[in-house]
């Protein structure tokens, strides 16, 4: 049993993704059962080439009163819910011009 939480943290995005992908590829060829959490959105599709790899996401909900609430309900498949970082920044009171720029950059 191998459990990995955010492998590649504190690296550049490219290096972190590369390290995480290389480790995961190696583990997928072993007999290990692996649980991995990641913020690298390109990693799960890249690992889907492995027949023994299943993608699971935790659901979250959002409302006007709260930014995000984790429900800890695991579902199979791709992440269907939106990312909450910009909404959280908005709720923290960052200036509207920063929020507007962040939304534009994220949409690119």
PDB file of C-alpha atoms in Angstrom:
ATOM      1  CA  UNK A   1       0.000   0.000   0.000  1.00  0.00           C
ATOM      2  CA  UNK A   2       1.407   3.363  -1.054  1.00  0.00           C
ATOM      3  CA  UNK A   3      -0.252   6.647  -0.088  1.00  0.00           C
ATOM      4  CA  UNK A   4       1.042   9.882  -1.628  1.00  0.00           C
ATOM      5  CA  UNK A   5      -0.198  13.363  -0.827  1.00  0.00           C
ATOM      6  CA  UNK A   6       0.805  16.116  -3.270  1.00  0.00           C
ATOM      7  CA  UNK A   7       4.036  14.616  -4.594  1.00  0.00           C
ATOM      8  CA  UNK A   8       6.105  17.334  -6.243  1.00  0.00           C
ATOM      9  CA  UNK A   9       5.028  20.107  -3.899  1.00  0.00           C
ATOM     10  CA  UNK A  10       7.502  22.998  -3.487  1.00  0.00           C
ATOM     11  CA  UNK A  11       8.831  22.526  -7.014  1.00  0.00           C
ATOM     12  CA  UNK A  12       7.983  24.319 -10.211  1.00  0.00           C
ATOM     13  CA  UNK A  13       4.743  23.145 -11.803  1.00  0.00           C
ATOM     14  CA  UNK A  14       6.614  21.486 -14.673  1.00  0.00           C
ATOM     15  CA  UNK A  15       9.151  19.732 -12.431  1.00  0.00           C
ATOM     16  CA  UNK A  16       6.530  18.669  -9.915  1.00  0.00           C
ATOM     17  CA  UNK A  17       4.296  17.206 -12.603  1.00  0.00           C
ATOM     18  CA  UNK A  18       7.259  15.407 -14.189  1.00  0.00           C
ATOM     19  CA  UNK A  19       8.383  13.887 -10.887  1.00  0.00           C
ATOM     20  CA  UNK A  20       4.856  12.876  -9.937  1.00  0.00           C
ATOM     21  CA  UNK A  21       4.190  11.332 -13.348  1.00  0.00           C
ATOM     22  CA  UNK A  22       7.454   9.365 -13.318  1.00  0.00           C
ATOM     23  CA  UNK A  23       6.799   7.986  -9.823  1.00  0.00           C
ATOM     24  CA  UNK A  24       3.202   7.116 -10.707  1.00  0.00           C
ATOM     25  CA  UNK A  25       4.202   5.383 -13.940  1.00  0.00           C
ATOM     26  CA  UNK A  26       6.658   3.262 -11.970  1.00  0.00           C
ATOM     27  CA  UNK A  27       4.085   2.421  -9.293  1.00  0.00           C
ATOM     28  CA  UNK A  28       1.427   1.516 -11.878  1.00  0.00           C
ATOM     29  CA  UNK A  29       3.794  -1.175 -13.174  1.00  0.00           C
ATOM     30  CA  UNK A  30       4.166  -2.658  -9.676  1.00  0.00           C
ATOM     31  CA  UNK A  31       1.800  -4.741  -7.581  1.00  0.00           C
ATOM     32  CA  UNK A  32       1.226  -1.846  -5.176  1.00  0.00           C
ATOM     33  CA  UNK A  33      -2.159  -0.368  -4.385  1.00  0.00           C
ATOM     34  CA  UNK A  34      -1.674   3.388  -4.664  1.00  0.00           C
ATOM     35  CA  UNK A  35      -3.718   6.313  -3.392  1.00  0.00           C
ATOM     36  CA  UNK A  36      -2.563   9.696  -4.696  1.00  0.00           C
ATOM     37  CA  UNK A  37      -3.865  13.208  -4.152  1.00  0.00           C
ATOM     38  CA  UNK A  38      -2.763  15.847  -6.607  1.00  0.00           C
ATOM     39  CA  UNK A  39      -3.432  19.356  -7.808  1.00  0.00           C
ATOM     40  CA  UNK A  40      -1.847  18.592 -11.192  1.00  0.00           C
ATOM     41  CA  UNK A  41      -4.928  18.588 -13.402  1.00  0.00           C
ATOM     42  CA  UNK A  42      -3.034  17.046 -16.321  1.00  0.00           C
ATOM     43  CA  UNK A  43      -1.886  14.041 -14.286  1.00  0.00           C
ATOM     44  CA  UNK A  44      -5.067  11.932 -14.094  1.00  0.00           C
ATOM     45  CA  UNK A  45      -5.668  11.918 -17.869  1.00  0.00           C
ATOM     46  CA  UNK A  46      -1.991  11.068 -18.426  1.00  0.00           C
ATOM     47  CA  UNK A  47      -2.247   8.113 -16.054  1.00  0.00           C
ATOM     48  CA  UNK A  48      -5.420   6.806 -17.688  1.00  0.00           C
ATOM     49  CA  UNK A  49      -3.245   4.794 -20.087  1.00  0.00           C
ATOM     50  CA  UNK A  50      -2.723   2.361 -17.220  1.00  0.00           C
ATOM     51  CA  UNK A  51      -5.586  -0.166 -17.123  1.00  0.00           C
ATOM     52  CA  UNK A  52      -5.220  -0.567 -13.350  1.00  0.00           C
ATOM     53  CA  UNK A  53      -5.660   3.166 -12.678  1.00  0.00           C
ATOM     54  CA  UNK A  54      -9.024   4.516 -11.534  1.00  0.00           C
ATOM     55  CA  UNK A  55      -9.822   8.190 -11.173  1.00  0.00           C
ATOM     56  CA  UNK A  56     -11.831   9.232  -8.121  1.00  0.00           C
ATOM     57  CA  UNK A  57     -12.792  12.753  -7.060  1.00  0.00           C
ATOM     58  CA  UNK A  58     -14.237  14.123  -3.836  1.00  0.00           C
ATOM     59  CA  UNK A  59     -17.343  16.198  -4.318  1.00  0.00           C
ATOM     60  CA  UNK A  60     -17.772  19.708  -2.942  1.00  0.00           C
ATOM     61  CA  UNK A  61     -20.658  22.141  -2.873  1.00  0.00           C
ATOM     62  CA  UNK A  62     -20.746  25.913  -3.071  1.00  0.00           C
ATOM     63  CA  UNK A  63     -23.333  28.465  -2.028  1.00  0.00           C
ATOM     64  CA  UNK A  64     -23.564  32.189  -1.361  1.00  0.00           C
ATOM     65  CA  UNK A  65     -23.126  31.629   2.374  1.00  0.00           C
ATOM     66  CA  UNK A  66     -20.048  29.416   2.165  1.00  0.00           C
ATOM     67  CA  UNK A  67     -17.125  29.247  -0.185  1.00  0.00           C
ATOM     68  CA  UNK A  68     -16.813  25.487  -0.446  1.00  0.00           C
ATOM     69  CA  UNK A  69     -17.790  22.569   1.689  1.00  0.00           C
ATOM     70  CA  UNK A  70     -16.103  19.233   1.227  1.00  0.00           C
ATOM     71  CA  UNK A  71     -18.635  16.428   1.347  1.00  0.00           C
ATOM     72  CA  UNK A  72     -16.079  13.615   1.268  1.00  0.00           C
ATOM     73  CA  UNK A  73     -18.197  11.664  -1.147  1.00  0.00           C
ATOM     74  CA  UNK A  74     -15.968   9.846  -3.610  1.00  0.00           C
ATOM     75  CA  UNK A  75     -17.234   9.539  -7.149  1.00  0.00           C
ATOM     76  CA  UNK A  76     -15.686   7.882 -10.154  1.00  0.00           C
ATOM     77  CA  UNK A  77     -14.557   9.886 -13.154  1.00  0.00           C
ATOM     78  CA  UNK A  78     -13.252  13.329 -14.028  1.00  0.00           C
ATOM     79  CA  UNK A  79     -13.560  16.363 -11.811  1.00  0.00           C
ATOM     80  CA  UNK A  80     -16.973  17.815 -12.554  1.00  0.00           C
ATOM     81  CA  UNK A  81     -16.997  20.569  -9.975  1.00  0.00           C
ATOM     82  CA  UNK A  82     -15.373  23.944 -10.556  1.00  0.00           C
ATOM     83  CA  UNK A  83     -12.207  24.986  -8.826  1.00  0.00           C
ATOM     84  CA  UNK A  84     -12.779  27.257  -5.856  1.00  0.00           C
ATOM     85  CA  UNK A  85      -9.544  29.265  -5.546  1.00  0.00           C
ATOM     86  CA  UNK A  86     -10.798  32.473  -7.155  1.00  0.00           C
ATOM     87  CA  UNK A  87     -14.073  32.281  -5.250  1.00  0.00           C
ATOM     88  CA  UNK A  88     -12.087  31.914  -2.027  1.00  0.00           C
ATOM     89  CA  UNK A  89      -9.896  34.901  -2.939  1.00  0.00           C
ATOM     90  CA  UNK A  90     -13.047  36.918  -3.561  1.00  0.00           C
ATOM     91  CA  UNK A  91     -14.547  35.900  -0.204  1.00  0.00           C
ATOM     92  CA  UNK A  92     -11.267  36.874   1.496  1.00  0.00           C
ATOM     93  CA  UNK A  93     -11.755  40.400   0.195  1.00  0.00           C
ATOM     94  CA  UNK A  94      -9.123  40.702  -2.519  1.00  0.00           C
ATOM     95  CA  UNK A  95      -9.755  43.807  -4.651  1.00  0.00           C
ATOM     96  CA  UNK A  96     -12.192  43.367  -7.540  1.00  0.00           C
ATOM     97  CA  UNK A  97      -9.555  44.281 -10.158  1.00  0.00           C
ATOM     98  CA  UNK A  98      -7.370  41.410  -8.939  1.00  0.00           C
ATOM     99  CA  UNK A  99     -10.325  39.025  -9.014  1.00  0.00           C
ATOM    100  CA  UNK A 100     -11.231  40.175 -12.532  1.00  0.00           C
ATOM    101  CA  UNK A 101      -7.633  39.652 -13.732  1.00  0.00           C
ATOM    102  CA  UNK A 102      -7.439  36.236 -12.058  1.00  0.00           C
ATOM    103  CA  UNK A 103     -10.663  35.130 -13.786  1.00  0.00           C
ATOM    104  CA  UNK A 104      -9.315  36.303 -17.163  1.00  0.00           C
ATOM    105  CA  UNK A 105      -5.982  34.514 -16.687  1.00  0.00           C
ATOM    106  CA  UNK A 106      -7.684  31.314 -15.524  1.00  0.00           C
ATOM    107  CA  UNK A 107      -9.917  31.359 -18.601  1.00  0.00           C
ATOM    108  CA  UNK A 108      -6.918  31.449 -20.982  1.00  0.00           C
TER     109      UNK A 108
END
